[in-house]
CSV table of C-alpha atoms and ligand atoms in Angstrom, one decimal:
chain,number,residue,atom,x,y,z
A,1,MET,CA,0.0,0.0,0.0
A,2,PRO,CA,-0.8,2.6,-1.0
A,3,ALA,CA,-2.3,2.8,-4.5
A,4,ILE,CA,-3.1,6.3,-5.8
A,5,VAL,CA,-5.2,7.0,-8.9
A,6,LEU,CA,-4.4,10.3,-10.7
A,7,LEU,CA,-6.9,11.3,-13.4
A,8,GLY,CA,-8.3,14.2,-15.3
A,9,ALA,CA,-11.5,15.9,-14.0
A,10,GLN,CA,-12.4,17.8,-17.1
A,11,TRP,CA,-12.0,17.0,-20.9
A,12,GLY,CA,-8.3,15.9,-20.8
A,13,ASP,CA,-5.1,17.9,-20.9
A,14,GLU,CA,-5.5,19.1,-17.3
A,15,GLY,CA,-1.8,18.6,-16.6
A,16,LYS,CA,-1.8,15.0,-15.5
A,17,GLY,CA,1.7,14.5,-16.8
A,18,LYS,CA,3.1,17.3,-14.6
A,19,ALA,CA,1.1,16.2,-11.6
A,20,THR,CA,2.4,12.7,-11.9
A,21,ASP,CA,5.9,13.9,-12.3
A,22,VAL,CA,5.6,16.0,-9.1
A,23,LEU,CA,4.8,12.8,-7.2
A,24,ALA,CA,7.2,10.6,-9.1
A,25,ASP,CA,10.1,10.6,-6.6
A,26,ARG,CA,7.7,9.2,-4.0
A,27,ILE,CA,6.4,6.3,-5.9
A,28,ASP,CA,7.7,2.9,-6.9
A,29,TYR,CA,5.4,2.0,-9.9
A,30,CYS,CA,3.6,4.3,-12.4
A,31,VAL,CA,0.9,2.6,-14.4
A,32,ARG,CA,-1.1,3.7,-17.5
A,33,PHE,CA,-4.5,1.9,-17.3
A,34,ASN,CA,-6.6,3.3,-20.1
A,35,GLY,CA,-6.4,4.8,-23.6
A,36,GLY,CA,-3.4,4.7,-25.8
A,37,ASN,CA,-1.4,7.1,-27.9
A,38,ASN,CA,-4.4,9.4,-28.1
A,39,ALA,CA,-2.9,10.8,-24.9
A,40,GLY,CA,-0.3,13.5,-24.8
A,41,HIS,CA,1.3,14.2,-21.4
A,42,THR,CA,3.9,17.0,-21.3
A,43,ILE,CA,6.5,17.1,-18.6
A,44,VAL,CA,9.1,19.9,-18.2
A,45,ILE,CA,12.2,18.9,-16.1
A,46,ASP,CA,15.0,21.4,-15.8
A,47,GLY,CA,13.9,23.2,-18.9
A,48,GLU,CA,13.8,20.0,-20.9
A,49,THR,CA,10.3,19.1,-22.4
A,50,TYR,CA,9.1,15.5,-22.8
A,51,ALA,CA,5.9,14.5,-24.5
A,52,MET,CA,4.6,11.1,-23.4
A,53,HIS,CA,1.9,9.4,-25.4
A,54,LEU,CA,1.9,5.7,-24.4
A,55,LEU,CA,4.6,5.5,-21.8
A,56,PRO,CA,3.7,6.3,-18.2
A,57,THR,CA,5.2,9.6,-17.0
A,58,GLY,CA,7.0,7.8,-14.2
A,59,ILE,CA,9.5,6.3,-16.6
A,60,LEU,CA,11.3,9.7,-16.5
A,61,THR,CA,12.1,9.2,-12.8
A,62,PRO,CA,15.0,6.9,-11.9
A,63,GLY,CA,13.9,3.9,-9.9
A,64,VAL,CA,10.3,4.0,-10.9
A,65,THR,CA,8.9,0.9,-12.7
A,66,ALA,CA,6.6,2.0,-15.6
A,67,VAL,CA,3.8,-0.4,-16.4
A,68,ILE,CA,1.4,-0.4,-19.3
A,69,GLY,CA,-1.7,-2.1,-17.9
A,70,ASN,CA,-4.2,-4.5,-19.5
A,71,GLY,CA,-6.7,-1.6,-20.1
A,72,VAL,CA,-4.4,0.2,-22.5
A,73,VAL,CA,-4.5,-0.3,-26.3
A,74,ILE,CA,-1.0,-0.3,-27.7
A,75,ASP,CA,0.3,0.8,-31.1
A,76,LEU,CA,3.6,-1.1,-31.1
A,77,ALA,CA,5.3,1.2,-33.7
A,78,VAL,CA,4.5,4.1,-31.4
A,79,LEU,CA,5.6,2.2,-28.3
A,80,PHE,CA,9.1,1.4,-29.7
A,81,GLU,CA,9.5,4.9,-31.2
A,82,GLU,CA,8.8,6.5,-27.9
A,83,ILE,CA,11.2,4.1,-26.1
A,84,ASP,CA,13.9,4.9,-28.6
A,85,LEU,CA,13.4,8.6,-28.4
A,86,LEU,CA,13.6,8.6,-24.6
A,87,ALA,CA,16.7,6.3,-24.7
A,88,ALA,CA,18.4,8.7,-27.1
A,89,ARG,CA,17.8,11.5,-24.6
A,90,GLY,CA,19.5,9.4,-21.9
A,91,VAL,CA,16.4,8.2,-20.0
A,92,ASP,CA,16.7,4.7,-18.5
A,93,VAL,CA,13.9,2.8,-20.2
A,94,SER,CA,14.8,-0.6,-18.8
A,95,ARG,CA,12.1,-0.6,-16.1
A,96,LEU,CA,9.2,-0.9,-18.5
A,97,VAL,CA,6.7,-3.7,-18.2
A,98,VAL,CA,3.8,-4.4,-20.6
A,99,SER,CA,0.7,-6.4,-19.8
A,100,ALA,CA,0.2,-9.6,-21.7
A,101,ASN,CA,-3.5,-8.8,-21.8
A,102,ALA,CA,-3.3,-5.3,-23.3
A,103,HIS,CA,-4.8,-5.1,-26.7
A,104,VAL,CA,-2.9,-4.1,-29.8
A,105,ILE,CA,-3.8,-1.3,-32.3
A,106,THR,CA,-3.2,-2.5,-35.9
A,107,GLY,CA,-3.2,-0.6,-39.2
A,108,TYR,CA,-6.8,-1.6,-39.8
A,109,HIS,CA,-7.9,0.1,-36.6
A,110,ARG,CA,-6.3,3.3,-37.7
A,111,THR,CA,-7.8,3.0,-41.2
A,112,ILE,CA,-11.3,2.4,-39.8
A,113,ASP,CA,-11.0,5.3,-37.3
A,114,LYS,CA,-10.2,7.7,-40.2
A,115,VAL,CA,-12.9,6.4,-42.6
A,116,THR,CA,-15.7,6.4,-40.0
A,117,GLU,CA,-14.8,9.9,-39.0
A,118,ARG,CA,-15.0,11.0,-42.7
A,119,PHE,CA,-18.3,9.2,-43.1
A,120,LEU,CA,-19.8,10.9,-40.0
A,121,GLY,CA,-19.1,14.3,-41.7
A,122,LYS,CA,-20.5,17.1,-39.5
A,123,ALA,CA,-21.4,14.5,-36.8
A,124,ARG,CA,-17.8,13.4,-36.4
A,125,ILE,CA,-16.3,13.0,-32.9
A,126,GLY,CA,-13.0,14.7,-33.8
A,127,THR,CA,-10.9,11.7,-32.8
A,128,THR,CA,-7.2,11.7,-32.7
A,129,GLY,CA,-7.2,9.2,-35.6
A,130,ARG,CA,-5.0,6.8,-33.8
A,131,GLY,CA,-7.3,3.8,-34.0
A,132,ILE,CA,-8.4,3.9,-30.4
A,133,GLY,CA,-12.1,3.5,-30.8
A,134,PRO,CA,-11.9,0.6,-33.3
A,135,ALA,CA,-9.4,-1.2,-31.2
A,136,TYR,CA,-11.6,-1.0,-28.1
A,137,ALA,CA,-14.7,-2.0,-30.2
A,138,ASP,CA,-12.8,-5.1,-31.3
A,139,LYS,CA,-11.9,-5.8,-27.6
A,140,MET,CA,-15.6,-5.7,-26.6
A,141,SER,CA,-16.7,-7.6,-29.7
A,142,ARG,CA,-14.1,-10.3,-28.7
A,143,VAL,CA,-12.2,-10.1,-32.0
A,144,GLY,CA,-9.3,-8.1,-30.6
A,145,ILE,CA,-5.6,-8.9,-30.8
A,146,ARG,CA,-3.7,-9.1,-27.5
A,147,VAL,CA,0.0,-8.6,-26.7
A,148,GLN,CA,0.2,-12.3,-25.8
A,149,ASP,CA,-1.1,-13.3,-29.3
A,150,LEU,CA,2.1,-12.2,-30.8
A,151,PHE,CA,3.9,-15.1,-29.2
A,152,ASP,CA,1.7,-17.7,-30.9
A,153,GLU,CA,2.0,-17.2,-34.7
A,154,LYS,CA,-0.7,-19.6,-35.6
A,155,ILE,CA,-3.3,-18.1,-33.3
A,156,LEU,CA,-2.3,-14.6,-34.3
A,157,ARG,CA,-2.8,-15.3,-38.0
A,158,GLN,CA,-6.2,-16.9,-37.3
A,159,LYS,CA,-7.3,-14.0,-35.2
A,160,ILE,CA,-6.3,-11.4,-37.7
A,161,GLU,CA,-8.1,-13.3,-40.5
A,162,GLY,CA,-11.2,-13.6,-38.3
A,163,ALA,CA,-11.1,-9.9,-37.5
A,164,LEU,CA,-10.6,-8.8,-41.1
A,165,ASP,CA,-13.3,-11.1,-42.5
A,166,GLN,CA,-16.1,-8.7,-41.8
A,167,LYS,CA,-14.0,-5.5,-41.8
A,168,ASN,CA,-12.8,-6.1,-45.4
A,169,GLN,CA,-16.4,-6.4,-46.5
A,170,LEU,CA,-17.1,-3.1,-44.9
A,171,LEU,CA,-14.0,-1.4,-46.1
A,172,VAL,CA,-14.6,-2.5,-49.7
A,173,LYS,CA,-18.4,-2.3,-50.0
A,174,VAL,CA,-19.3,0.6,-47.8
A,175,TYR,CA,-16.2,2.7,-47.6
A,176,ASN,CA,-14.9,2.1,-51.0
A,177,ARG,CA,-11.4,1.2,-49.8
A,178,ARG,CA,-9.0,-1.6,-50.7
A,179,ALA,CA,-9.2,-4.8,-48.7
A,180,ILE,CA,-6.4,-5.3,-46.1
A,181,ASP,CA,-4.2,-8.4,-46.4
A,182,PRO,CA,-4.3,-10.3,-43.1
A,183,ASN,CA,-0.8,-11.7,-43.8
A,184,SER,CA,0.8,-8.3,-44.1
A,185,VAL,CA,-0.8,-7.2,-40.7
A,186,ALA,CA,0.4,-10.4,-39.1
A,187,ASP,CA,3.9,-10.0,-40.5
A,188,GLU,CA,4.1,-6.5,-39.2
A,189,LEU,CA,3.1,-7.5,-35.7
A,190,LEU,CA,5.3,-10.5,-35.7
A,191,GLY,CA,8.2,-8.2,-36.5
A,192,TYR,CA,7.8,-6.7,-33.0
A,193,ALA,CA,7.5,-10.0,-31.1
A,194,GLU,CA,11.1,-10.6,-30.3
A,195,ARG,CA,11.7,-7.0,-29.0
A,196,LEU,CA,8.4,-7.1,-27.1
A,197,ARG,CA,8.8,-10.4,-25.3
A,198,PRO,CA,11.2,-9.4,-22.5
A,199,LEU,CA,8.9,-6.5,-21.6
A,200,VAL,CA,5.8,-8.6,-21.2
A,201,ALA,CA,4.5,-9.9,-17.8
A,202,ASP,CA,1.4,-10.6,-15.8
A,203,THR,CA,1.2,-7.0,-14.6
A,204,THR,CA,-1.8,-7.7,-12.3
A,205,LYS,CA,0.2,-10.1,-10.3
A,206,LEU,CA,3.2,-7.8,-10.3
A,207,LEU,CA,1.2,-4.8,-9.1
A,208,ASN,CA,-0.7,-6.7,-6.4
A,209,GLU,CA,2.5,-8.2,-5.1
A,210,ALA,CA,4.1,-4.8,-5.0
A,211,LEU,CA,1.3,-3.5,-2.9
A,212,ASP,CA,1.6,-6.5,-0.6
A,213,VAL,CA,5.1,-5.5,0.3
A,214,GLY,CA,4.2,-1.9,0.9
A,215,LYS,CA,5.3,-0.3,-2.5
A,216,THR,CA,3.6,2.8,-3.7
A,217,VAL,CA,1.7,2.4,-7.0
A,218,LEU,CA,0.4,5.4,-9.0
A,219,LEU,CA,-2.2,4.8,-11.6
A,220,GLU,CA,-2.0,7.5,-14.2
A,221,ALA,CA,-5.1,8.0,-16.4
A,222,GLY,CA,-5.2,9.2,-20.0
A,223,GLN,CA,-8.0,11.6,-21.1
A,224,GLY,CA,-10.5,13.0,-18.6
A,225,THR,CA,-13.7,12.2,-16.8
A,226,MET,CA,-15.9,14.1,-19.4
A,227,LEU,CA,-14.3,11.9,-22.1
A,228,ASP,CA,-15.1,8.7,-20.2
A,229,VAL,CA,-17.2,6.3,-22.3
A,230,ASP,CA,-19.7,5.9,-19.5
A,231,HIS,CA,-19.6,9.1,-17.6
A,232,GLY,CA,-18.6,11.7,-20.2
A,233,THR,CA,-20.4,13.6,-22.9
A,234,TYR,CA,-21.3,10.5,-24.9
A,235,PRO,CA,-20.9,10.1,-27.9
A,236,PHE,CA,-18.3,12.8,-27.9
A,237,VAL,CA,-16.0,10.8,-25.7
A,238,THR,CA,-13.1,8.4,-26.0
A,239,SER,CA,-13.7,4.6,-25.9
A,240,SER,CA,-12.2,3.8,-22.5
A,241,ASN,CA,-13.0,4.4,-18.9
A,242,ALA,CA,-10.8,7.3,-17.8
A,243,THR,CA,-12.5,7.5,-14.4
A,244,ALA,CA,-11.4,5.8,-11.1
A,245,GLY,CA,-13.2,2.6,-11.8
A,246,GLY,CA,-11.2,2.2,-15.0
A,247,ALA,CA,-8.0,2.3,-12.9
A,248,CYS,CA,-9.1,-1.0,-11.2
A,249,THR,CA,-10.3,-2.8,-14.4
A,250,GLY,CA,-7.4,-1.5,-16.4
A,251,SER,CA,-4.7,-2.6,-14.0
A,252,GLY,CA,-6.2,-5.5,-12.1
A,253,ILE,CA,-6.0,-3.8,-8.7
A,254,GLY,CA,-9.1,-4.2,-6.6
A,255,PRO,CA,-11.0,-1.1,-5.4
A,256,THR,CA,-10.3,-1.9,-1.8
A,257,ARG,CA,-6.6,-1.3,-2.4
A,258,ILE,CA,-7.0,2.3,-3.7
A,259,ASP,CA,-6.2,4.8,-1.0
A,260,ARG,CA,-6.4,8.1,-2.8
A,261,VAL,CA,-8.0,9.4,-6.0
A,262,VAL,CA,-6.5,12.6,-7.2
A,263,GLY,CA,-8.4,14.7,-9.7
A,264,VAL,CA,-6.4,17.1,-11.8
A,265,VAL,CA,-8.2,20.3,-12.9
A,266,LYS,CA,-7.1,23.3,-14.9
A,267,ALA,CA,-7.9,26.8,-13.6
A,268,TYR,CA,-10.0,27.2,-16.8
A,269,THR,CA,-11.4,24.6,-19.2
A,270,THR,CA,-10.3,23.2,-22.5
A,271,ARG,CA,-11.5,20.5,-24.8
A,272,VAL,CA,-10.3,19.0,-28.2
A,273,GLY,CA,-12.6,17.6,-30.8
A,274,SER,CA,-16.4,17.9,-31.0
A,275,GLY,CA,-19.1,17.9,-28.3
A,276,PRO,CA,-20.8,20.2,-25.8
A,277,PHE,CA,-18.8,22.7,-23.8
A,278,PRO,CA,-21.0,25.2,-21.9
A,279,THR,CA,-18.3,27.7,-20.9
A,280,GLU,CA,-16.5,27.7,-24.3
A,281,LEU,CA,-15.4,31.2,-25.4
A,282,HIS,CA,-15.5,32.3,-29.0
A,283,ASP,CA,-14.1,35.7,-28.3
A,284,VAL,CA,-10.8,37.4,-27.6
A,285,ASP,CA,-10.7,35.9,-24.0
A,286,GLY,CA,-10.8,32.4,-25.6
A,287,GLU,CA,-7.9,33.4,-27.9
A,288,THR,CA,-5.9,34.8,-24.9
A,289,LEU,CA,-6.4,31.5,-22.9
A,290,ARG,CA,-5.2,29.5,-26.0
A,291,ARG,CA,-2.2,31.8,-26.6
A,292,VAL,CA,-1.1,32.3,-23.0
A,293,GLY,CA,-1.9,28.7,-22.0
A,294,ALA,CA,-0.3,27.3,-25.2
A,295,GLU,CA,-3.4,25.3,-25.7
A,296,PHE,CA,-2.5,23.2,-28.7
A,297,GLY,CA,-2.8,19.4,-28.7
A,298,VAL,CA,0.4,17.5,-27.8
A,299,THR,CA,-0.7,14.6,-30.0
A,300,THR,CA,-2.4,16.2,-33.0
A,301,GLY,CA,-1.3,19.9,-32.8
A,302,ARG,CA,-5.0,20.9,-33.0
A,303,PRO,CA,-5.9,24.2,-31.3
A,304,ARG,CA,-7.8,23.4,-28.1
A,305,ARG,CA,-11.2,24.9,-27.5
A,306,CYS,CA,-11.0,27.2,-24.4
A,307,GLY,CA,-13.4,28.6,-21.8
A,308,TRP,CA,-13.8,29.6,-18.2
A,309,PHE,CA,-13.6,27.2,-15.2
A,310,ASP,CA,-16.8,25.1,-14.9
A,311,ALA,CA,-17.4,24.1,-11.3
A,312,VAL,CA,-20.4,22.0,-12.2
A,313,VAL,CA,-18.2,19.7,-14.3
A,314,VAL,CA,-15.5,19.5,-11.6
A,315,ARG,CA,-18.1,18.8,-8.9
A,316,TYR,CA,-19.6,16.0,-11.0
A,317,ALA,CA,-16.1,14.6,-11.7
A,318,ALA,CA,-15.2,14.6,-8.0
A,319,ARG,CA,-18.4,12.6,-7.4
A,320,VAL,CA,-18.1,9.9,-10.1
A,321,ASN,CA,-14.4,9.4,-9.2
A,322,GLY,CA,-14.8,9.5,-5.4
A,323,ALA,CA,-11.9,12.1,-5.5
A,324,THR,CA,-10.0,12.4,-2.2
A,325,ASP,CA,-7.8,15.3,-3.5
A,326,LEU,CA,-7.7,17.8,-6.3
A,327,VAL,CA,-4.7,19.4,-8.1
A,328,LEU,CA,-5.3,22.8,-9.7
A,329,THR,CA,-3.0,23.6,-12.6
A,330,LYS,CA,-2.2,26.6,-14.8
A,331,LEU,CA,-3.4,29.3,-12.3
A,332,ASP,CA,-0.5,31.4,-13.8
A,333,VAL,CA,-2.3,31.6,-17.2
A,334,LEU,CA,-5.1,33.6,-15.6
A,335,SER,CA,-2.7,36.4,-14.7
A,336,ALA,CA,-3.4,37.7,-18.2
A,337,PHE,CA,-7.0,38.8,-17.3
A,338,ASP,CA,-8.6,41.8,-15.7
A,339,ARG,CA,-11.5,39.7,-14.5
A,340,VAL,CA,-12.0,36.0,-14.1
A,341,PRO,CA,-15.5,34.5,-14.3
A,342,VAL,CA,-16.3,31.1,-12.8
A,343,CYS,CA,-19.3,29.0,-13.8
A,344,VAL,CA,-21.1,28.0,-10.6
A,345,ALA,CA,-24.3,26.7,-12.1
A,346,TYR,CA,-26.2,26.2,-15.4
A,347,ARG,CA,-29.4,27.8,-16.7
A,348,LEU,CA,-31.7,25.6,-18.6
A,349,PRO,CA,-33.6,26.9,-21.7
A,350,ASP,CA,-36.8,27.3,-19.5
A,351,GLY,CA,-34.9,29.5,-17.1
A,352,THR,CA,-34.4,27.0,-14.3
A,353,VAL,CA,-31.0,27.2,-12.6
A,354,VAL,CA,-29.4,23.9,-11.7
A,355,ASP,CA,-26.1,23.3,-9.9
A,356,ASP,CA,-25.6,19.7,-11.1
A,357,MET,CA,-25.0,18.0,-14.5
A,358,PRO,CA,-28.4,17.7,-16.2
A,359,MET,CA,-29.5,14.1,-16.6
A,360,THR,CA,-29.8,14.2,-20.4
A,361,GLN,CA,-27.3,15.1,-23.0
A,362,THR,CA,-30.0,17.2,-24.8
A,363,ASP,CA,-30.3,19.4,-21.7
A,364,PHE,CA,-26.5,19.6,-21.4
A,365,HIS,CA,-26.2,20.8,-25.0
A,366,HIS,CA,-28.6,23.7,-24.2
A,367,VAL,CA,-27.4,25.0,-20.8
A,368,THR,CA,-25.9,28.4,-20.4
A,369,PRO,CA,-23.4,29.1,-17.7
A,370,VAL,CA,-24.2,31.1,-14.6
A,371,TYR,CA,-21.1,33.1,-13.7
A,372,GLU,CA,-19.6,34.6,-10.6
A,373,GLU,CA,-16.9,37.0,-11.5
A,374,LEU,CA,-13.8,38.1,-9.6
A,375,PRO,CA,-11.3,40.8,-10.3
A,376,GLY,CA,-8.0,39.5,-11.8
A,377,TRP,CA,-4.5,40.0,-10.2
A,378,LYS,CA,-2.5,40.9,-13.3
A,379,GLU,CA,0.8,39.9,-11.6
A,380,ASP,CA,3.3,37.2,-12.5
A,381,ILE,CA,2.7,34.4,-10.0
A,382,SER,CA,5.1,31.8,-11.5
A,383,THR,CA,7.6,32.1,-8.7
A,384,ALA,CA,5.0,31.5,-5.9
A,385,ARG,CA,5.8,28.4,-3.8
A,386,ASP,CA,3.3,29.0,-1.0
A,387,LEU,CA,-0.3,30.2,-0.8
A,388,ASP,CA,0.9,33.3,1.0
A,389,ASP,CA,3.1,34.2,-2.0
A,390,LEU,CA,-0.1,34.6,-4.2
A,391,PRO,CA,-1.6,38.1,-4.7
A,392,LYS,CA,-4.9,38.6,-2.7
A,393,ASN,CA,-7.1,38.3,-5.8
A,394,ALA,CA,-5.4,35.0,-6.9
A,395,ARG,CA,-6.1,33.6,-3.4
A,396,ARG,CA,-9.7,34.8,-3.6
A,397,TYR,CA,-10.0,33.0,-7.0
A,398,VAL,CA,-8.6,29.8,-5.5
A,399,GLU,CA,-11.0,30.1,-2.5
A,400,LEU,CA,-14.0,30.6,-4.8
A,401,LEU,CA,-13.1,27.6,-6.8
A,402,GLN,CA,-12.7,25.5,-3.7
A,403,GLU,CA,-16.0,26.6,-2.4
A,404,ALA,CA,-17.8,26.0,-5.7
A,405,VAL,CA,-16.2,22.6,-6.1
A,406,GLY,CA,-16.6,21.7,-2.5
A,407,MET,CA,-13.1,20.5,-2.0
A,408,PRO,CA,-9.7,22.0,-1.3
A,409,PHE,CA,-6.7,21.9,-3.7
A,410,SER,CA,-3.8,19.8,-2.4
A,411,VAL,CA,-1.4,21.2,-5.1
A,412,ILE,CA,-1.6,24.3,-7.2
A,413,GLY,CA,0.5,24.7,-10.4
A,414,VAL,CA,1.9,28.1,-11.3
A,415,GLY,CA,4.0,27.1,-14.3
A,416,PRO,CA,4.9,24.0,-16.4
A,417,GLY,CA,8.2,23.3,-14.6
A,418,ARG,CA,8.4,20.6,-11.9
A,419,GLU,CA,9.3,23.1,-9.3
A,420,GLN,CA,6.6,25.6,-10.2
A,421,THR,CA,4.2,24.1,-7.7
A,422,ILE,CA,2.5,25.1,-4.4
A,423,GLN,CA,1.9,22.1,-2.2
A,424,THR,CA,-0.7,22.5,0.6
A,425,ARG,CA,-1.4,18.8,1.4
A,426,ASP,CA,0.7,15.6,1.0
A,427,LEU,CA,-0.7,13.4,-1.8
A,428,VAL,CA,1.3,10.2,-1.0
A,429,GLY,CA,0.6,8.3,2.2
A,430,PRO,CA,-2.4,8.1,4.4
A,431,ARG,CA,-5.3,10.3,3.6
A,432,SER,CA,-5.4,13.4,5.8
A,433,ALA,CA,-8.6,14.9,7.1
A,434,PRO,CA,-9.9,17.6,4.7
B,1,GDP,P1,-2.1,16.1,-19.7
B,1,GDP,O1,-2.5,15.4,-21.0
B,1,GDP,O2,-3.2,16.1,-18.7
B,1,GDP,O3,-0.9,15.6,-19.1
B,1,GDP,O4,-1.9,17.6,-20.1
B,1,GDP,P2,-1.0,18.2,-21.3
B,1,GDP,O5,0.4,17.9,-21.1
B,1,GDP,O6,-1.7,17.7,-22.6
B,1,GDP,O7,-1.4,19.7,-21.2
B,1,GDP,C1,-1.0,20.5,-20.1
B,1,GDP,C2,0.0,21.5,-20.5
B,1,GDP,O8,0.1,22.5,-19.5
B,1,GDP,C3,1.4,21.0,-20.8
B,1,GDP,O9,2.0,21.8,-21.8
B,1,GDP,C4,2.1,21.3,-19.4
B,1,GDP,O10,3.5,21.5,-19.6
B,1,GDP,C5,1.5,22.5,-19.0
B,1,GDP,N1,1.3,22.8,-17.6
B,1,GDP,C6,1.0,21.9,-16.6
B,1,GDP,N2,0.9,22.5,-15.4
B,1,GDP,C7,1.0,23.8,-15.7
B,1,GDP,C8,0.9,25.0,-14.8
B,1,GDP,O11,0.6,25.0,-13.7
B,1,GDP,N3,1.1,26.2,-15.5
B,1,GDP,C9,1.5,26.3,-16.8
B,1,GDP,N4,1.6,27.5,-17.4
B,1,GDP,N5,1.5,25.2,-17.6
B,1,GDP,C10,1.3,24.0,-17.0
B,2,IMO,P1,-4.7,13.4,-22.5
B,2,IMO,O1,-4.4,12.1,-21.8
B,2,IMO,C1,-7.7,15.6,-24.7
B,2,IMO,C2,-10.4,13.3,-27.4
B,2,IMO,C3,-10.3,13.6,-28.9
B,2,IMO,C4,-11.7,13.3,-29.3
B,2,IMO,C5,-12.2,12.2,-28.3
B,2,IMO,C6,-12.1,10.8,-29.0
B,2,IMO,O2,-3.6,14.1,-23.1
B,2,IMO,O3,-5.6,14.2,-21.6
B,2,IMO,P2,-10.1,9.2,-29.5
B,2,IMO,O4,-9.0,9.4,-30.5
B,2,IMO,O5,-9.7,8.9,-28.1
B,2,IMO,O6,-11.1,8.2,-30.0
B,2,IMO,O7,-10.9,10.6,-29.6
B,2,IMO,O8,-11.3,12.3,-27.2
B,2,IMO,N1,-9.1,13.0,-26.7
B,2,IMO,C7,-8.4,13.8,-25.9
B,2,IMO,N2,-8.6,15.1,-25.6
B,2,IMO,N3,-6.7,15.0,-24.2
B,2,IMO,C8,-6.6,13.6,-24.4
B,2,IMO,O9,-5.6,12.9,-23.8
B,2,IMO,C9,-7.4,13.0,-25.4
B,2,IMO,N4,-7.5,11.7,-25.8
B,2,IMO,C10,-8.6,11.7,-26.6
B,2,IMO,O10,-9.8,14.8,-29.2
B,2,IMO,O11,-12.5,14.5,-29.0
B,3,MG,MG1,-2.7,15.9,-23.0
């Protein structure tokens, strides 16, 4: 013990990578449990920037074992490219373990991701095009390819043939594309088998045994609560469980072993891709958030949609995750503004004000934010290391957010660097009273 889950409490890109990195010298294992290379986690250490897609952030910290759990979908080309890039920069990549049960993203998953998005036209999700959805769809349809299948050539070829039987009909007859040759897919995957084999293990056993002997395990989510396939803004979501329950199923650690659930939230809101976003700004303030916050996707380079902090979303996220702690990031970005509104409730089209997520997606599409507005601080706060170092108006903003969300912030980020952090509560170790 303990196991700590660290996840996004908005629409992704909350700063999970940095939050994980801040804890990394206190943990023994860092586990990715959901998603794949749709994620992009940026970490800045001593001025050096690292962008992680598939590898857990903890791999950057000496002594931490990085684990890719069974809940992840793995594009093997991306995995080895990422390993090689880090190794070339002097990172020790020898402590990486990959679950034998994790599913593999193949070329046909990427193809299907792209053609279905094209076919959806205006109704498209705005996926990252990495084959994530089709790979999870195959997993649920029980025609997926798992890491362990690469070590049994006969089975692998059979499974790929089976998976492509239907897909090729669809690709040729509906999408007007060329059929995919199962042998070429199998040959490509088999090309990775030898390099992959020494990394593969029963990670569920490994992690539970580590907890048995008192090691600290951090479970690092990809995406965010509002992109969770069950609890997010469906269908404008990713295809995995990015919430705390996903940490259990995606790693094989039981819920009774999780001590802390840390939700990461940005001091404003962003989202990439399509779907409802009540506080989205289409004006100069939105552009300022994007410019000052450098809100461009780490994975696809797309500009992120930007808006004010939405306390309704974060309250909801704290609830569905059973959050014990919150980390606030990018407070420094708001130094650019004369005034900082916070959405504390929603107004429905009939005028009713609600302070909870509406039950239906139709209602959520039509809410307008109810704002409380505070004066800005217009002061550089990037060197603050203690709450007392913050200007009065910045402290008021943090207090309003805490009140609106109903929880305190254990950590506050004032810049991308590892050291640009205000710590108010310890996140590792036994839960302290709020
Ligand atoms: P993730 O996907 O949740 O890990 O988040 P991303 O890495 O996609 O996006 C967060 C961005 O904000 C990255 O570029 C981080 O380096 C940066 N960042 C994280 N925390 C802070 C902070 O407190 N202040 C500032 N200015 N940038 C931050
Ligand atoms: P991190 O881990 C932000 C979004 C995509 C799209 C939707 C579905 O960096 O926070 P997918 O390719 O997963 O099928 O796309 O989910 N999305 C993310 N948005 N951050 C992410 O990851 C995301 N991963 C997926 O933009 O709207
Ligand atoms: Mg990201």
